[in-house]
Coordinates of C-alpha atoms in Angstrom, one line a residue:
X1384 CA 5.3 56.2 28.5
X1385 CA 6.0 59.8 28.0
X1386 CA 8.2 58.8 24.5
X1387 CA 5.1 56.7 23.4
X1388 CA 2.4 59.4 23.7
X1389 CA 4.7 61.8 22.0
X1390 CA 5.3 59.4 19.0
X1391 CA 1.5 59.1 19.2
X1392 CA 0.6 62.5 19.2
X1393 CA 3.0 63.6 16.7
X1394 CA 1.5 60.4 14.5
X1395 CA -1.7 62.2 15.7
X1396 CA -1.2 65.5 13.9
X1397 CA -0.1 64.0 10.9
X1398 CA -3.4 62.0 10.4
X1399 CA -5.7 65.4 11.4
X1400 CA -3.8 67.5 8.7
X1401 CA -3.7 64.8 6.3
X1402 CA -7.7 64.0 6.8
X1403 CA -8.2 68.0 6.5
X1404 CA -6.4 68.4 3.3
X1405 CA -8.0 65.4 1.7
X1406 CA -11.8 67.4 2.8
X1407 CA -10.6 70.4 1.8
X1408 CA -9.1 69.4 -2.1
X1409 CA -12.4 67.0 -2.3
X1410 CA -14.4 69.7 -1.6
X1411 CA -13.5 71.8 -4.8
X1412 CA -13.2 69.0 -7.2
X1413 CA -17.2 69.1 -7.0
X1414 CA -18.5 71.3 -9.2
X1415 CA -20.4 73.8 -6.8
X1416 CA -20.6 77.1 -6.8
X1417 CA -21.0 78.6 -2.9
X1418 CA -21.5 81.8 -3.1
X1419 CA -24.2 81.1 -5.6
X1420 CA -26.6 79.3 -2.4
X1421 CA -25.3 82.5 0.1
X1422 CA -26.6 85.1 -3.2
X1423 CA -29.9 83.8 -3.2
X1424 CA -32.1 83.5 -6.7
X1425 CA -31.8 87.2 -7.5
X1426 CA -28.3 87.2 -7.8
X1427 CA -25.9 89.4 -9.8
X1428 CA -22.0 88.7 -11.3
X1429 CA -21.0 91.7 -9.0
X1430 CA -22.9 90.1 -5.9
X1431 CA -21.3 86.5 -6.4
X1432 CA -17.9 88.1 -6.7
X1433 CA -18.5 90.2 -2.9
X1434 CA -19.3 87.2 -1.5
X1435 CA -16.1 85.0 -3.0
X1436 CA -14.1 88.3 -1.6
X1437 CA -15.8 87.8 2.2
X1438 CA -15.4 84.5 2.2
X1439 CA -11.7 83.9 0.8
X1440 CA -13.0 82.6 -1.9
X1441 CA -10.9 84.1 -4.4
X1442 CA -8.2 82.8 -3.3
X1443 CA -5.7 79.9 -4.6
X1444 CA -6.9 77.0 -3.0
X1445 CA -3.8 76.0 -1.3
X1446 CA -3.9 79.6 0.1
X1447 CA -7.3 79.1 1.5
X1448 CA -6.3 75.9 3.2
X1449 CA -3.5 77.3 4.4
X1450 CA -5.3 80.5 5.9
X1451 CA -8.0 78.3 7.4
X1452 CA -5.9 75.9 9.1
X1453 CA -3.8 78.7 10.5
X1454 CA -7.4 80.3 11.6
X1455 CA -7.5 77.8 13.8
X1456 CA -4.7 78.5 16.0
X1457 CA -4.6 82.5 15.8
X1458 CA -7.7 83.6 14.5
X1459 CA -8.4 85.2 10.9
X1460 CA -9.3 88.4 9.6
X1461 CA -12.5 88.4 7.2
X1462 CA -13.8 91.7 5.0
X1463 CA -16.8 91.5 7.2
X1464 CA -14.8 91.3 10.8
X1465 CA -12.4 89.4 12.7
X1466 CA -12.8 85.6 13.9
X1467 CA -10.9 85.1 16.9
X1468 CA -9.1 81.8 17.9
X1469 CA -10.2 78.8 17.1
X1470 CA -11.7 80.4 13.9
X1471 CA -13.0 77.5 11.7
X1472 CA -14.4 80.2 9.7
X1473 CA -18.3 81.5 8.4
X1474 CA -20.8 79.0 7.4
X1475 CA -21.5 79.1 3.6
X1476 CA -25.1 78.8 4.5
X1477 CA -26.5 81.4 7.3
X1478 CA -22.9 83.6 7.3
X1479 CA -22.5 82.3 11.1
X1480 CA -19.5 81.4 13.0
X1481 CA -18.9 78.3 12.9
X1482 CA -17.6 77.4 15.9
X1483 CA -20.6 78.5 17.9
X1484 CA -22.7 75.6 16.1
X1485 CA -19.8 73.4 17.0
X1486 CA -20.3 74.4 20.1
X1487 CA -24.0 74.0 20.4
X1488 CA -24.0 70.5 19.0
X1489 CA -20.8 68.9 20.4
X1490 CA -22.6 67.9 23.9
X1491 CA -25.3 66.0 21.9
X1492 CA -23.0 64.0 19.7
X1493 CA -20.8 63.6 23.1
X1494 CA -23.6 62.6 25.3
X1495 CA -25.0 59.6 22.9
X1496 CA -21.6 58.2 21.8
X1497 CA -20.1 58.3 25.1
X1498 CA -23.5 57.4 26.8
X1499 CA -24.1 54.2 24.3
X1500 CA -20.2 53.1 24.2
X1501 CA -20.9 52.9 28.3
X1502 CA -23.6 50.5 27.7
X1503 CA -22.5 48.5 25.2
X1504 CA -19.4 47.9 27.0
X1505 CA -20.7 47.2 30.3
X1506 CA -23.6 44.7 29.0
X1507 CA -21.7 43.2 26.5
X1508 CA -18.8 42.6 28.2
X1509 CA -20.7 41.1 31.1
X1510 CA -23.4 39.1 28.5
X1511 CA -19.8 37.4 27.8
X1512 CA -18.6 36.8 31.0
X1513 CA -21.7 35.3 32.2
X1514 CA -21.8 32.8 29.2
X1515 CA -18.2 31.8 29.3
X1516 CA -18.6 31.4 33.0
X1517 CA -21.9 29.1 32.3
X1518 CA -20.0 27.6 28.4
X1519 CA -21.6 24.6 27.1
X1520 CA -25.6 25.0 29.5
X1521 CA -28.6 26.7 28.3
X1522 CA -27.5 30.0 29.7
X1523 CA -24.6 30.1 26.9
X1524 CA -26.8 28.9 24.5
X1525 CA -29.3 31.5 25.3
X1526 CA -26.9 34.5 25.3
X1527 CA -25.1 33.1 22.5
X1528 CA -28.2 33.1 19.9
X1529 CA -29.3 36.3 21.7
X1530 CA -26.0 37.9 20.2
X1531 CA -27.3 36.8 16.8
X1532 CA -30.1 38.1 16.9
X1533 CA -28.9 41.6 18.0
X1534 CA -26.2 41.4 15.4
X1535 CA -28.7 41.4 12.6
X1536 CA -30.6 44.7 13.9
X1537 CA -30.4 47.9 12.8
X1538 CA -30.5 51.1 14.3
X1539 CA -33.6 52.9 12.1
X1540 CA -35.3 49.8 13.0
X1541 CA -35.1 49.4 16.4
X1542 CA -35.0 53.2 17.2
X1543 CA -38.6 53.2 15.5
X1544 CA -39.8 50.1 17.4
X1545 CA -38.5 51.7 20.6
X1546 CA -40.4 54.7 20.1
X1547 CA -43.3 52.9 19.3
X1548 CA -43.6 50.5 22.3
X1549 CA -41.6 52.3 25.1
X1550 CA -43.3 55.7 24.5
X1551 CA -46.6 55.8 22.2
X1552 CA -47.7 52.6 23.8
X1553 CA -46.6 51.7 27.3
X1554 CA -46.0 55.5 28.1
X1555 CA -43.1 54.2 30.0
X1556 CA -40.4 56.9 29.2
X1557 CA -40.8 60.3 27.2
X1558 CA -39.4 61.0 23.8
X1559 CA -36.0 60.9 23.6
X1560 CA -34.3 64.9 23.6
X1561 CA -31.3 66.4 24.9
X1562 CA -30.7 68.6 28.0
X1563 CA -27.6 69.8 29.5
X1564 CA -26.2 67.6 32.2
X1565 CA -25.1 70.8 34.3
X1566 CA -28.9 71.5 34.1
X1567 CA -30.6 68.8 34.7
X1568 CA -29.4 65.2 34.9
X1569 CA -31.8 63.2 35.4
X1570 CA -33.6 64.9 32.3
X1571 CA -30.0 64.4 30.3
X1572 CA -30.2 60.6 31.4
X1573 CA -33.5 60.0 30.7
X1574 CA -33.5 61.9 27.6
X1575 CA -30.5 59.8 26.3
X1576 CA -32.1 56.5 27.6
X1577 CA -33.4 55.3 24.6
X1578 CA -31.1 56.6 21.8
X1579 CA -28.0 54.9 24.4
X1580 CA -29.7 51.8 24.3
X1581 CA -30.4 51.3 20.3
X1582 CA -27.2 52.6 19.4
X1583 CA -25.7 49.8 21.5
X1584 CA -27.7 47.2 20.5
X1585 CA -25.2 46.1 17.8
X1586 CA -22.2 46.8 19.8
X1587 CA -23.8 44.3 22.7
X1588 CA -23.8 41.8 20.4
X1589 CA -20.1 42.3 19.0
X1590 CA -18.7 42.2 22.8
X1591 CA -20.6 39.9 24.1
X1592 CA -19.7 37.2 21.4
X1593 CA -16.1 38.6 21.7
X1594 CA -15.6 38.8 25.4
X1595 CA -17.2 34.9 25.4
X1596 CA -14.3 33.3 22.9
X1597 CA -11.5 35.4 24.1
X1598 CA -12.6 34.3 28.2
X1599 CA -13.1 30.9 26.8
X1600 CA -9.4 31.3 25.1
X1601 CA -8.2 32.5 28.4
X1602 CA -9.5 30.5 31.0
X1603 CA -7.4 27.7 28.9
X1604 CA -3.8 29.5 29.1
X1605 CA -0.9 27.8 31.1
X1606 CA -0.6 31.0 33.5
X1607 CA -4.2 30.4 34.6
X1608 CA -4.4 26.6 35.2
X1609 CA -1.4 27.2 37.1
X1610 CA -3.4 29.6 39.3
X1611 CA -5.8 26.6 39.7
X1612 CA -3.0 24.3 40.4
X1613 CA -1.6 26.3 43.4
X1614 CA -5.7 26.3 45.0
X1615 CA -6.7 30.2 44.1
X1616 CA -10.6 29.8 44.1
X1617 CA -12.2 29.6 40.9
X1618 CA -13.4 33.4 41.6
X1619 CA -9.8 34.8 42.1
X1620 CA -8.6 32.8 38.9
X1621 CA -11.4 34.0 36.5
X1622 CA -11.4 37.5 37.3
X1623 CA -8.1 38.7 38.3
X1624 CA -6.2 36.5 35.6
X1625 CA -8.6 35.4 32.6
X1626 CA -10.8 38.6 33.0
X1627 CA -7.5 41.0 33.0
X1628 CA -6.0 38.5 30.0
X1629 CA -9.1 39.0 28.0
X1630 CA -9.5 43.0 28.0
X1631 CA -6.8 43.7 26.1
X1632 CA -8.4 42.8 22.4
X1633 CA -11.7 44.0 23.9
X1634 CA -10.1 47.5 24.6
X1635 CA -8.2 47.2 21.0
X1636 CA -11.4 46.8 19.4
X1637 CA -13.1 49.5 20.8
X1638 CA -10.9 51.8 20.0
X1639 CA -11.3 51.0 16.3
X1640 CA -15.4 51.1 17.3
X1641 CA -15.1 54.8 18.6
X1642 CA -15.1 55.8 14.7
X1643 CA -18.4 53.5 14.0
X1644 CA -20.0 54.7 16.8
X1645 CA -19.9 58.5 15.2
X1646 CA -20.8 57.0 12.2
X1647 CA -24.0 55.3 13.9
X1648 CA -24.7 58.5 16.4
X1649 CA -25.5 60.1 12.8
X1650 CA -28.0 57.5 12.0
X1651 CA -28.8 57.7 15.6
X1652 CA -30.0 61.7 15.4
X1653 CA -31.8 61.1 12.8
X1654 CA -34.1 58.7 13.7
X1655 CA -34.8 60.6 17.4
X1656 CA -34.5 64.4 16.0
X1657 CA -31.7 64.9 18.1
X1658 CA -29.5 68.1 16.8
X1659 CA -25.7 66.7 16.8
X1660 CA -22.5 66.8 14.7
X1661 CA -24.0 63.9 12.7
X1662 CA -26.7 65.9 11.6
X1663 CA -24.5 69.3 10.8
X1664 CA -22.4 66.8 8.8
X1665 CA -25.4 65.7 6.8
X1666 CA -26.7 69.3 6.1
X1667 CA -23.2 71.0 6.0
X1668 CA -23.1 67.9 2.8
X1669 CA -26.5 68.6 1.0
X1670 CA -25.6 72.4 1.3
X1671 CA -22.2 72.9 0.1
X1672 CA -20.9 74.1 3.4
X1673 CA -17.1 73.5 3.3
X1674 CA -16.2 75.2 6.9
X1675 CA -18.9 73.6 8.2
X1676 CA -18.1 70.1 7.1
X1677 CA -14.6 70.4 7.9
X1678 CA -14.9 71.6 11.4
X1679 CA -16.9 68.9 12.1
X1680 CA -14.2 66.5 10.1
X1681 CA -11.8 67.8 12.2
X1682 CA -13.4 67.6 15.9
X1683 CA -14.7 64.3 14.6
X1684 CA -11.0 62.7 13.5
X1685 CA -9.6 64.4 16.6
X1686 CA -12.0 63.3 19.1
X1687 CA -11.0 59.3 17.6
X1688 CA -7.2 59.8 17.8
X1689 CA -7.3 61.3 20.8
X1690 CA -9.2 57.8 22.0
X1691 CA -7.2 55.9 20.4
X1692 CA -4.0 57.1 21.9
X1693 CA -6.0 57.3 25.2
X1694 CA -6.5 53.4 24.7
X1695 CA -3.6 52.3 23.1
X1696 CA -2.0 53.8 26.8
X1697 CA -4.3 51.8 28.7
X1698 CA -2.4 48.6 27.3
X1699 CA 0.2 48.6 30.3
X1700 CA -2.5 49.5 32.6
X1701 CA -4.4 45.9 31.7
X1702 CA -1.7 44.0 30.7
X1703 CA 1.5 44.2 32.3
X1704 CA 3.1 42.4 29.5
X1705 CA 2.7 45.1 27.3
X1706 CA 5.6 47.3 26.9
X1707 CA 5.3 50.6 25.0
X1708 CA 8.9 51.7 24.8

């Protein structure tokens, strides 16, 4: 186990640097001009070339990658101060730390990915269950064109409806915002309710179909009509050995979904004003802001290999017959 994670994490690394230098060298193939937005409209030759000077901008740009990755781990020294470890330097926009914003948005991102991945997992895998348990009556066939239905969805779409019924109309739950678990949780949770439940929508969908065929699959393998054969009850034989059989895709997939899901928590601030990493990305895009957009790249692309690994672990947890060495 201990070989395996290493292998991982080393893989790990190789991705995150690869995915920065990518940003970074894509980043000054565009033909923008930074210091130019941080100079304002009055701007003169001797003020854009102060600001490149702050900002390392003068720099070769392998020198400026290099001395912005380093940042990272020991800090950097700018003209206008020290940024301590984990520097991710100034933004090119308001001249700000960078990490602080990182900080200030992370638990927003965190709360609705984590938050609808919960949901989706727990209703779809059970929406599955419940239909392969019940194959071939109206309760599969209900389920089953349920999932199609969700599958066509969208987020904008829904999140709008939602907002629509569930708070201008029935007044049955307040619009959706973000507050600090270690403050107040039940306002976190009920301020997450809604953007948790349209961000999963899709997802529910996905599993549920998924967990259905792969139960179905199961429930047919030798090892569990030998169960049956030796007079386990039919409880015992769907749960502890089709159930268990059956996770391991599910958990495979969703660790490939953890990426969509950041990719739809975007979409997902958007539509409920909720101040995130998707959000930062989008802005940190339209405005040129390269330490902006990569920190967020970079706790983004970290935050999925880390669950990757994390599931890719899990494999001999669920499945005995998995070895990792």
């Amino acid at each position: 186990m201990l070989r395996f994670l290493a292998r991982r994490s080393l893989g790990a690394l190789v991705i995150i640097a690869l995915i920065s230098a990518i940003t970074f060298a894509l980043f000054f193939a565009l033909p923008s001009q930074p210091a130019l937005m941080s100079c304002g409209k009055n701007c003169t030759p001797e003020a854009v070339a102060l600001i490149n000077k702050n900002l390392g901008l003068d720099q070769p740009v392998p020198v400026q990658y290099w001395h912005y990755m380093a940042g990272i781990f020991t800090g950097r020294d700018f003209t206008v101060g020290h940024c301590p470890a984990p520097c991710f330097g100034y933004s090119f926009s308001n001249q700000q730390p960078v990490w602080g914003t990182i900080v200030d948005r992370f638990p927003t991102t965190l709360s609705i990915t984590l938050g609808g991945a919960a949901v989706f997992l727990v209703v779809g895998v059970g929406i599955g269950m419940v239909a392969a348990a019940f194959r071939g009556t109206w309760i599969d066939k209900f389920f089953s064109s349920l999932s199609l239905v969700g599958n066509s969805l969208q987020i904008y779409f829904v999140g709008v409806i939602a907002l629509a019924v569930l708070v201008s109309g029935l007044h049955w739950m307040d619009n959706p915002a973000y507050y600090p678990i270690t403050e107040n949780p039940v306002k976190w949770f009920t301020g997450m309710l809604i953007p948790w439940l349209v961000l999963s929508i899709i997802f529910i969908a996905n599993y549920s179909r998924m967990t259905r065929s792969q139960m179905i699959e199961q429930l047919g393998e030798d090892h569990v009509r030998t169960a049956r054969a030796k007079g386990l009850g039919r409880r015992t034989v769907f749960f502890r050995y089709a159930w268990r059989g059956a996770l391991a895709p599910i958990v495979t997939i969703f660790g490939i979904d953890l990426g969509s899901l950041f990719g739809g928590a975007i979409i997902t601030e958007f539509t409920f004003s909720l101040h995130g990493l998707g959000r930062l990305a989008v802005s940190s895009v339209s405005e040129t802001d390269l330490p902006t957009l990569m920190a967020v790249m970079l706790v983004g692309c970290t935050a999925i290999v880390v669950a990757n690994i994390v599931v890719d672990a899990a494999y001999a947890v669920i499945d005995p017959r998995v070895r990792l060495a």
